[in-house]
XYZ file of C-alpha atoms in Angstrom:
608
model
C 79.048 195.172 127.072
C 82.083 193.851 128.942
C 79.760 192.551 131.588
C 77.727 190.694 129.014
C 80.649 189.167 127.489
C 82.061 188.100 130.932
C 78.612 186.420 131.647
C 78.742 184.745 128.222
C 82.131 183.299 128.765
C 81.249 181.979 132.228
C 78.125 180.225 130.921
C 80.169 178.686 128.023
C 82.819 177.491 130.586
C 80.025 175.250 132.114
C 80.851 172.954 129.397
C 84.146 172.183 131.049
C 82.708 169.578 133.678
C 80.838 167.586 130.990
C 83.968 167.760 128.674
C 86.169 166.607 131.592
C 83.637 163.790 132.260
C 83.776 162.657 128.623
C 87.409 162.794 128.545
C 87.971 160.953 131.867
C 85.486 158.249 130.801
C 87.176 157.670 127.459
C 90.582 157.412 129.081
C 89.401 155.143 131.869
C 87.575 152.985 129.257
C 90.812 152.920 127.118
C 92.804 151.743 130.129
C 90.244 149.125 131.136
C 89.957 147.886 127.560
C 93.673 147.520 127.240
C 93.998 145.326 130.260
C 90.767 143.385 129.668
C 92.188 142.693 126.045
C 95.257 141.327 127.705
C 93.307 139.252 130.012
C 91.243 138.061 127.092
C 94.375 137.077 125.222
C 95.719 135.216 128.254
C 92.249 133.345 128.473
C 92.266 132.600 124.753
C 95.863 131.195 125.047
C 94.742 128.958 127.957
C 91.448 127.810 126.504
C 93.180 126.979 122.942
C 95.894 125.089 124.986
C 93.135 123.172 126.759
C 91.490 122.421 123.390
C 94.744 121.381 121.844
C 95.256 118.491 124.355
C 91.586 117.266 124.264
C 91.385 116.252 120.579
C 92.722 112.697 121.000
C 89.737 110.284 120.654
C 91.419 107.645 122.709
C 91.782 110.094 125.683
C 88.066 110.748 125.588
C 87.294 107.078 125.370
C 89.549 106.300 128.325
C 87.990 109.158 130.394
C 84.477 108.161 129.785
C 85.435 104.608 130.546
C 87.011 105.568 133.942
C 84.048 107.453 134.889
C 81.800 104.333 134.137
C 84.077 102.112 136.049
C 83.791 104.485 139.128
C 80.081 104.138 138.784
C 80.277 100.298 138.755
C 82.648 100.529 141.816
C 79.973 102.545 143.726
C 77.246 100.059 142.859
C 79.685 97.259 144.087
C 80.212 99.045 147.373
C 76.690 99.954 148.074
C 74.679 97.120 146.653
C 77.101 94.168 146.885
C 74.483 91.816 148.254
C 71.873 92.503 145.606
C 71.344 90.476 142.359
C 73.029 92.501 139.427
C 69.841 92.051 137.366
C 67.983 94.260 139.823
C 70.588 97.069 139.566
C 69.965 100.130 137.111
C 73.167 99.223 135.140
C 71.504 99.638 131.609
C 70.287 103.215 132.714
C 73.852 104.085 134.091
C 75.431 102.707 130.784
C 73.109 104.832 128.693
C 73.872 107.966 130.809
C 77.639 107.328 130.798
C 78.060 107.044 127.021
C 75.395 109.271 125.669
C 75.957 111.611 122.647
C 78.388 113.039 121.657
C 80.134 109.887 122.607
C 80.636 107.739 119.383
C 78.747 104.599 118.519
C 79.865 101.728 120.558
C 79.382 98.310 121.828
C 79.241 97.691 125.634
C 79.445 94.265 127.197
C 79.059 94.263 131.009
C 79.921 91.290 133.168
C 79.406 90.239 136.775
C 81.457 87.811 138.809
C 79.793 86.678 141.993
C 83.125 85.588 143.727
C 86.631 84.635 143.150
C 85.674 80.935 142.821
C 82.962 81.498 140.198
C 83.379 82.717 136.483
C 81.969 86.032 135.277
C 78.848 86.120 133.084
C 77.265 88.655 130.806
C 74.579 90.862 132.513
C 74.066 93.603 129.879
C 74.935 94.500 126.336
C 73.612 97.016 123.942
C 74.104 94.723 121.043
C 72.928 91.197 119.948
C 74.189 88.793 122.696
C 74.661 85.896 120.248
C 78.359 85.856 120.941
C 78.084 86.179 124.722
C 79.879 82.881 125.452
C 83.052 84.026 123.468
C 83.003 87.406 125.404
C 82.627 85.649 128.775
C 85.623 83.414 128.084
C 87.840 86.413 126.988
C 86.758 88.515 129.928
C 87.461 85.725 132.429
C 90.797 85.141 130.846
C 91.786 88.773 131.040
C 90.458 89.107 134.678
C 92.393 86.071 135.770
C 95.571 87.370 134.012
C 95.223 90.849 135.721
C 94.479 89.339 139.119
C 97.314 86.732 138.724
C 94.964 83.944 139.187
C 96.158 80.473 137.981
C 94.925 78.952 134.678
C 95.576 75.398 133.469
C 97.796 75.176 130.346
C 95.023 73.759 128.102
C 92.620 76.387 129.368
C 95.263 79.135 128.786
C 95.735 78.073 125.260
C 91.961 77.863 124.549
C 91.409 81.316 126.037
C 94.212 82.902 123.925
C 92.799 81.348 120.952
C 89.370 82.750 121.608
C 90.959 86.112 122.367
C 92.691 86.185 118.895
C 89.471 85.056 117.357
C 87.379 87.874 118.892
C 89.890 90.739 118.938
C 92.387 89.769 116.050
C 95.416 87.755 115.646
C 97.647 90.385 117.169
C 95.974 90.226 120.540
C 98.097 88.901 123.330
C 96.368 88.106 126.643
C 99.269 89.028 129.041
C 99.685 92.325 127.324
C 96.004 93.359 127.254
C 95.302 92.004 130.734
C 98.191 93.916 132.508
C 99.474 96.695 130.305
C 96.245 97.796 128.540
C 93.664 97.625 131.379
C 91.694 100.891 130.997
C 93.578 102.010 127.885
C 92.188 102.197 124.392
C 93.806 99.377 122.556
C 93.817 98.899 118.821
C 92.069 95.655 117.817
C 90.414 93.902 114.817
C 86.857 93.497 115.854
C 84.670 91.590 113.211
C 87.152 92.366 110.534
C 87.053 96.086 111.438
C 89.780 98.104 113.053
C 88.393 99.236 116.456
C 89.407 100.383 119.921
C 88.977 98.116 122.838
C 88.846 99.300 126.483
C 88.380 96.781 129.275
C 88.283 97.277 133.061
C 86.665 96.141 136.122
C 85.843 96.935 139.776
C 86.348 94.353 142.547
C 85.708 94.150 146.245
C 87.395 92.284 149.009
C 85.365 89.255 148.563
C 86.260 88.846 145.017
C 82.914 90.043 143.575
C 83.534 92.137 140.473
C 81.733 94.165 137.672
C 83.658 94.521 134.490
C 83.045 95.597 130.853
C 84.349 95.629 127.282
C 83.805 98.951 125.433
C 84.324 98.610 121.731
C 84.403 101.560 119.317
C 84.859 100.934 115.649
C 87.214 103.023 113.719
C 85.296 102.975 110.445
C 83.078 105.762 111.913
C 83.780 109.423 111.775
C 85.710 109.438 114.928
C 87.402 112.810 114.169
C 84.148 114.675 114.280
C 83.163 112.866 117.464
C 86.457 113.672 118.941
C 86.072 117.430 118.215
C 82.473 117.246 119.456
C 83.708 115.689 122.706
C 86.375 118.278 122.994
C 84.011 121.122 122.546
C 81.596 119.611 125.134
C 84.358 119.382 127.635
C 85.917 122.712 127.155
C 82.658 124.674 126.836
C 83.082 125.516 123.173
C 79.587 126.088 121.642
C 78.082 126.705 125.043
C 80.052 129.327 126.789
C 82.253 130.484 123.846
C 82.083 130.235 120.125
C 84.691 128.422 118.339
C 85.642 125.360 116.321
C 88.097 123.716 114.007
C 89.095 124.608 110.410
C 90.794 122.022 108.102
C 94.311 123.002 106.899
C 93.979 120.586 104.060
C 91.169 120.554 101.495
C 90.243 116.909 101.962
C 89.039 117.423 105.475
C 85.959 119.148 106.818
C 85.359 122.161 109.039
C 83.622 121.923 112.484
C 81.792 124.750 114.062
C 80.425 125.098 117.637
C 77.695 126.390 117.378
C 76.987 125.521 113.802
C 75.484 129.027 113.110
C 78.839 130.475 112.877
C 79.277 129.151 109.387
C 76.402 131.206 108.159
C 77.998 134.507 109.168
C 79.142 136.382 105.947
C 82.006 138.043 107.863
C 83.255 134.732 109.120
C 82.820 133.197 105.715
C 84.976 135.890 104.131
C 87.759 135.151 106.691
C 87.526 131.502 106.155
C 87.921 131.947 102.356
C 90.725 134.354 103.022
C 92.820 131.964 105.239
C 92.657 129.170 102.523
C 94.532 125.811 102.971
C 98.043 124.556 103.253
C 98.083 123.485 99.572
C 97.555 127.026 98.318
C 98.411 129.445 101.202
C 101.408 127.799 102.906
C 103.882 130.709 102.100
C 101.418 133.213 103.314
C 101.123 131.350 106.655
C 104.896 131.079 107.057
C 105.229 134.743 106.354
C 102.289 136.262 108.281
C 101.383 133.507 110.778
C 97.914 132.694 111.952
C 95.557 135.352 113.133
C 95.616 136.317 116.759
C 93.099 138.902 118.249
C 91.970 139.607 114.689
C 88.740 141.684 114.477
C 86.021 139.612 112.811
C 82.738 141.646 112.884
C 81.998 142.391 116.690
C 84.318 139.512 117.800
C 88.051 139.032 118.161
C 89.314 135.776 116.693
C 92.268 133.642 118.102
C 93.789 130.609 116.452
C 96.161 127.880 117.238
C 97.723 124.901 115.491
C 96.712 121.545 117.035
C 99.852 119.151 117.296
C 99.368 115.868 115.197
C 95.997 117.052 113.691
C 94.954 118.347 110.423
C 92.944 121.324 111.784
C 93.449 124.791 113.199
C 91.459 125.470 116.348
C 89.891 128.954 116.556
C 88.036 130.838 119.457
C 85.663 133.794 118.947
C 85.404 136.191 121.843
C 83.590 139.470 122.101
C 85.372 142.724 120.957
C 85.819 144.711 124.157
C 86.410 148.089 122.456
C 83.424 150.341 123.368
C 82.487 152.470 120.224
C 79.547 154.193 121.862
C 79.122 156.109 125.033
C 76.939 154.598 127.869
C 73.418 155.875 128.239
C 74.029 157.805 131.393
C 76.840 159.698 129.803
C 74.855 160.439 126.740
C 71.898 161.619 128.824
C 74.282 163.882 130.754
C 75.701 165.319 127.621
C 72.308 166.190 126.385
C 70.915 167.545 129.662
C 74.107 169.692 130.158
C 74.012 170.940 126.567
C 70.317 171.746 126.941
C 70.710 173.730 130.160
C 73.710 175.697 128.938
C 71.661 176.527 125.774
C 68.756 177.688 127.801
C 70.996 179.832 130.006
C 72.572 181.409 126.894
C 69.253 182.181 125.407
C 67.957 183.602 128.703
C 71.031 185.753 129.029
C 71.101 187.007 125.435
C 67.325 187.568 125.098
C 66.355 188.645 128.774
C 69.778 189.798 130.083
C 69.291 187.446 133.026
C 72.541 185.670 133.674
C 73.545 183.148 136.387
C 76.198 183.884 138.891
C 75.106 187.464 139.239
C 77.016 187.962 142.615
C 80.773 188.117 143.048
C 80.790 185.264 145.448
C 78.716 182.953 143.091
C 81.104 183.856 140.279
C 84.086 183.091 142.374
C 82.567 179.735 143.480
C 81.673 178.747 139.899
C 85.281 179.672 138.638
C 86.942 177.771 141.449
C 84.755 174.632 140.747
C 85.353 174.961 137.018
C 89.196 175.263 137.657
C 89.213 172.150 139.704
C 87.097 169.994 137.388
C 89.823 169.073 134.927
C 92.499 168.277 137.563
C 89.980 166.007 139.294
C 89.334 164.206 136.064
C 93.003 163.834 135.490
C 93.494 162.611 138.962
C 90.730 159.862 138.667
C 92.094 158.789 135.217
C 95.655 158.475 136.656
C 94.387 156.670 139.791
C 92.490 154.225 137.722
C 95.537 153.579 135.537
C 97.809 153.101 138.460
C 95.380 150.536 140.104
C 95.169 148.438 136.783
C 98.898 148.736 136.386
C 99.623 147.642 139.863
C 97.132 144.770 139.813
C 98.396 143.444 136.558
C 102.043 143.999 137.597
C 101.501 141.491 140.472
C 99.795 139.073 137.864
C 102.682 139.520 135.448
C 105.120 138.897 138.262
C 103.429 135.698 139.162
C 103.456 134.709 135.549
C 107.117 135.395 135.172
C 107.858 133.365 138.360
C 105.984 130.426 136.930
C 107.691 130.704 133.608
C 111.040 130.946 135.312
C 110.122 127.841 137.383
C 109.189 125.906 134.217
C 112.540 127.012 132.642
C 114.295 125.809 135.766
C 112.384 122.527 135.591
C 113.668 121.923 131.968
C 117.103 123.041 132.913
C 117.223 120.715 135.913
C 116.001 117.640 133.794
C 118.812 118.370 131.360
C 121.212 118.609 134.303
C 120.053 115.238 135.622
C 120.433 113.631 132.271
C 123.840 114.914 131.973
C 124.532 113.471 135.370
C 123.414 110.127 134.106
C 125.697 110.340 131.226
C 128.674 111.167 133.620
C 127.980 108.260 135.889
C 127.466 105.999 132.968
C 130.827 106.944 131.602
C 132.203 106.230 135.186
C 130.642 102.675 135.008
C 132.206 102.009 131.525
C 135.729 103.047 132.764
C 135.525 101.434 136.244
C 138.486 98.943 136.635
C 136.695 96.793 139.090
C 133.780 96.172 136.714
C 136.172 95.342 133.931
C 138.080 92.933 136.121
C 134.775 91.138 136.973
C 133.669 90.936 133.388
C 137.024 89.704 132.242
C 137.124 86.877 134.852
C 133.424 85.822 134.886
C 131.766 87.319 131.890
C 127.888 87.655 132.416
C 128.094 85.110 135.118
C 129.544 87.815 137.314
C 126.493 90.028 136.637
C 125.386 90.159 140.266
C 128.735 91.530 141.288
C 128.782 94.001 138.477
C 125.316 95.178 139.371
C 126.242 95.642 142.953
C 129.380 97.735 141.965
C 127.110 99.855 139.778
C 124.672 100.523 142.532
C 127.456 101.319 144.982
C 128.877 103.977 142.448
C 125.442 105.348 141.862
C 124.665 105.775 145.463
C 128.130 107.487 145.952
C 127.573 110.006 143.220
C 126.756 113.666 144.238
C 123.470 113.596 142.420
C 122.470 110.135 143.835
C 120.411 109.455 140.532
C 117.892 106.502 140.822
C 118.542 103.524 138.454
C 115.461 101.354 137.909
C 117.116 98.769 135.542
C 120.542 97.327 134.398
C 121.053 94.876 131.599
C 124.376 93.193 130.689
C 124.895 91.286 127.215
C 127.816 89.360 125.838
C 128.857 88.397 122.320
C 126.788 85.305 122.365
C 123.567 87.296 123.252
C 123.453 85.926 126.781
C 121.971 88.572 129.062
C 121.352 89.290 132.766
C 118.954 91.815 134.131
C 118.279 93.559 137.400
C 115.244 95.844 138.008
C 114.188 97.639 141.244
C 112.642 100.893 142.475
C 109.271 102.018 141.055
C 109.599 100.247 137.817
C 106.510 98.186 136.939
C 107.127 94.442 137.301
C 108.879 92.851 134.294
C 108.560 96.035 132.250
C 112.315 96.685 132.009
C 113.009 93.006 131.438
C 110.618 92.968 128.407
C 112.227 96.114 126.902
C 115.836 94.896 127.627
C 115.041 91.477 126.004
C 113.754 93.231 122.902
C 116.862 95.386 122.529
C 119.157 92.423 123.335
C 119.217 91.119 119.774
C 120.016 94.384 118.076
C 122.587 95.301 120.743
C 124.278 92.029 120.228
C 124.069 92.126 116.453
C 125.798 95.691 116.430
C 128.487 94.455 118.957
C 129.311 91.492 116.860
C 129.621 93.631 113.695
C 131.963 95.897 115.497
C 134.096 93.019 116.694
C 134.203 91.502 113.121
C 135.485 94.822 111.720
C 138.094 95.182 114.455
C 139.204 91.567 114.822
C 138.336 89.729 111.647
C 140.553 86.829 112.906
C 138.395 86.170 115.984
C 135.895 83.330 115.996
C 132.682 84.612 117.505
C 130.659 82.401 119.764
C 127.297 81.059 118.343
C 124.713 83.737 118.879
C 121.582 82.923 120.991
C 118.322 83.386 118.967
C 115.351 85.023 120.364
C 112.449 84.422 117.958
C 110.029 87.057 119.526
C 112.728 89.676 119.349
C 113.635 88.807 115.881
C 110.017 89.147 114.712
C 109.576 92.321 116.438
C 112.703 93.739 114.779
C 111.533 92.640 111.265
C 108.373 94.670 111.722
C 110.322 97.761 112.595
C 111.273 100.043 109.643
C 111.919 103.682 109.574
C 113.207 105.395 106.300
C 114.164 101.836 104.987
C 116.471 101.287 107.920
C 116.190 98.611 110.581
C 116.138 98.745 114.337
C 119.967 98.073 114.523
C 120.665 101.183 112.653
C 118.294 103.422 114.545
C 119.867 102.111 117.971
C 123.368 102.472 116.860
C 122.726 106.113 116.017
C 122.010 106.894 119.602
C 124.645 104.921 121.301
C 126.165 106.571 124.357
C 123.190 109.096 124.368
C 120.044 109.182 126.468
C 117.172 107.550 124.670
C 113.481 108.207 125.576
C 110.960 105.427 125.132
C 107.475 104.204 126.347
C 106.850 101.162 128.296
C 103.522 100.030 129.601
C 102.031 103.082 131.163
C 105.233 104.950 131.871
C 108.054 106.594 130.160
C 111.495 105.243 130.364
C 114.861 106.605 129.473
C 118.155 104.664 129.020
C 121.673 104.720 127.896
C 124.016 101.959 126.588
C 127.421 101.277 125.307
C 130.036 98.644 124.667
C 132.220 97.699 127.539
C 135.854 97.237 126.484
C 138.252 94.690 127.945
C 141.874 95.442 127.030
C 140.616 97.920 124.513
C 138.440 95.323 122.747
C 134.649 95.424 122.642
C 133.213 92.433 124.548
C 130.023 93.397 126.335
C 127.087 95.742 126.197
C 125.991 97.626 129.314
C 122.452 99.262 129.554
C 121.097 101.283 132.448
C 117.619 102.805 132.641
C 115.565 105.089 134.773
C 111.868 106.192 134.965
C 111.005 109.661 133.732
C 108.596 109.934 136.635
C 111.459 109.494 139.100
C 113.374 112.389 137.506
C 110.223 114.617 137.517
C 109.818 113.844 141.285
C 113.372 114.944 142.017
C 113.191 117.972 139.833
C 109.757 119.050 141.230
C 111.063 118.868 144.640
C 114.201 120.820 144.055
C 112.285 123.535 142.206
C 109.605 123.609 144.888
C 112.269 124.339 147.518
C 114.009 126.930 145.202
C 110.811 128.657 144.519
C 109.691 128.511 148.120
C 112.886 130.301 149.093
C 112.850 132.942 146.390
C 108.974 133.580 146.483
C 107.563 132.431 149.848
C 104.382 134.302 149.111
C 103.470 132.147 146.205
C 101.715 128.789 146.598
C 102.356 126.445 143.673
C 100.863 123.044 142.923
C 102.222 120.642 140.228
C 100.287 118.040 138.308
C 101.324 115.270 135.855
C 99.393 113.741 133.068
C 97.999 110.305 134.092
């Protein structure tokens, strides 16, 4: 009887290997699922971040336009001797602006040489207004290429430009600052976007175009479709955009998502900002939320009325793989047969002492081996992801250093500007010569800036007096005349505020007659924020760094009143390009990161 029980126990112990296999597999699967979920969350965060910067319709218009221009440039390089009518330009245009690109008008021009005007060679619209478009295109092309135009011709062309694209259109601005940029215009009494550009070779032959997209269409839908097409939503991944206000529509990619009952229940539960804002503020938006067999990730899109979402497969395995299920059934069946044979026929396996010892030894080592494999798998995943986390932390630290360095440089500008304001030599020059001594003042400022420890670059200096007279100096990488345009615009509000201060401090002083700038005055009158004018807004930020956009770049500046014998008499303004600061900061942080983490290779990019 004792022998029978011993054999029975030994057969039952044969379950240990398959139990260990199931235990090890589930533990390894749990470890893999944990890290795969973390990878999926990283991917979802990156993909939603990519989506959030791809919803601006003007960005898509400019990207498609730039690609089309490159194709025209290739045609110009390879087939410069051929007649434009023999080139496949209509086919290229159709392929370049195919759906989901919004409805548009495309006017393509060809200029044989610098001495001949451009003419229309293709349009997807009725060409009845071709002469007007040819005049406007030649006007913009001449303005961008700095080609001379007679005064009467210039007036005629400007008049035609305003007739075609609205009374607010200015040739010099569109020709130079807005080339390749989606510009708001009024086209055929309809708000529209205009993009114009051209490709030119050394002999002056050029291909150019006008791309016009009317804004009375559903551009938001088209923008989301273009975003989905570019980011792979609807093809590689399921996702879309749900409205956070009831007056807007939802957009799903692919469309069949909306037919899922589980998804419909979630959509109804999340609600809108009108009814569910308190719940959103308390609970936040879903992240890695289980929706059927998927996990749902969401993100608010800046400056949009929609919430972006992404559906990715749920990586949690609830069923065993086929091979493990088969092994379970086979092992259980064999053990059952061995038990029945032993109980009914008294024929047991492992009859000899050596076979029993071998079986007991193998059974005893099965569980430790399973634990070892599980621990090794966990260690490998932990080590691999620890390296990834270390790189991620290094990049995060680099970005934080980048922001801190930019703030440090801004503080350096404030310190050196304070030095300019208190420099006795500058005050003596201004007291003796006023704005007529601007050249000497600018030279002194440049000398002080070059002598500063930070050696911060200054791209523009402006000096104003009580009469509104101004002197400017620009250099460095600043686009030609961009700083002067900005400084002229701010000249009137600067002078107005300065005169108001002097009136309060010295009511007996007779102020000189103020110089009028009609263009600046008109621009000031069009500026209103919270019922306050531009003078109020500018005065709020005196002696502080102010960021603004100019042309295609971003400019920062600081200004204050210069005192002569403790009395406000002049306004001094200095400016610098944001790109110059970024260049300095990137270089500093690249060196710092290279010294601290020489094994990491890093590349930095900026938005064009």
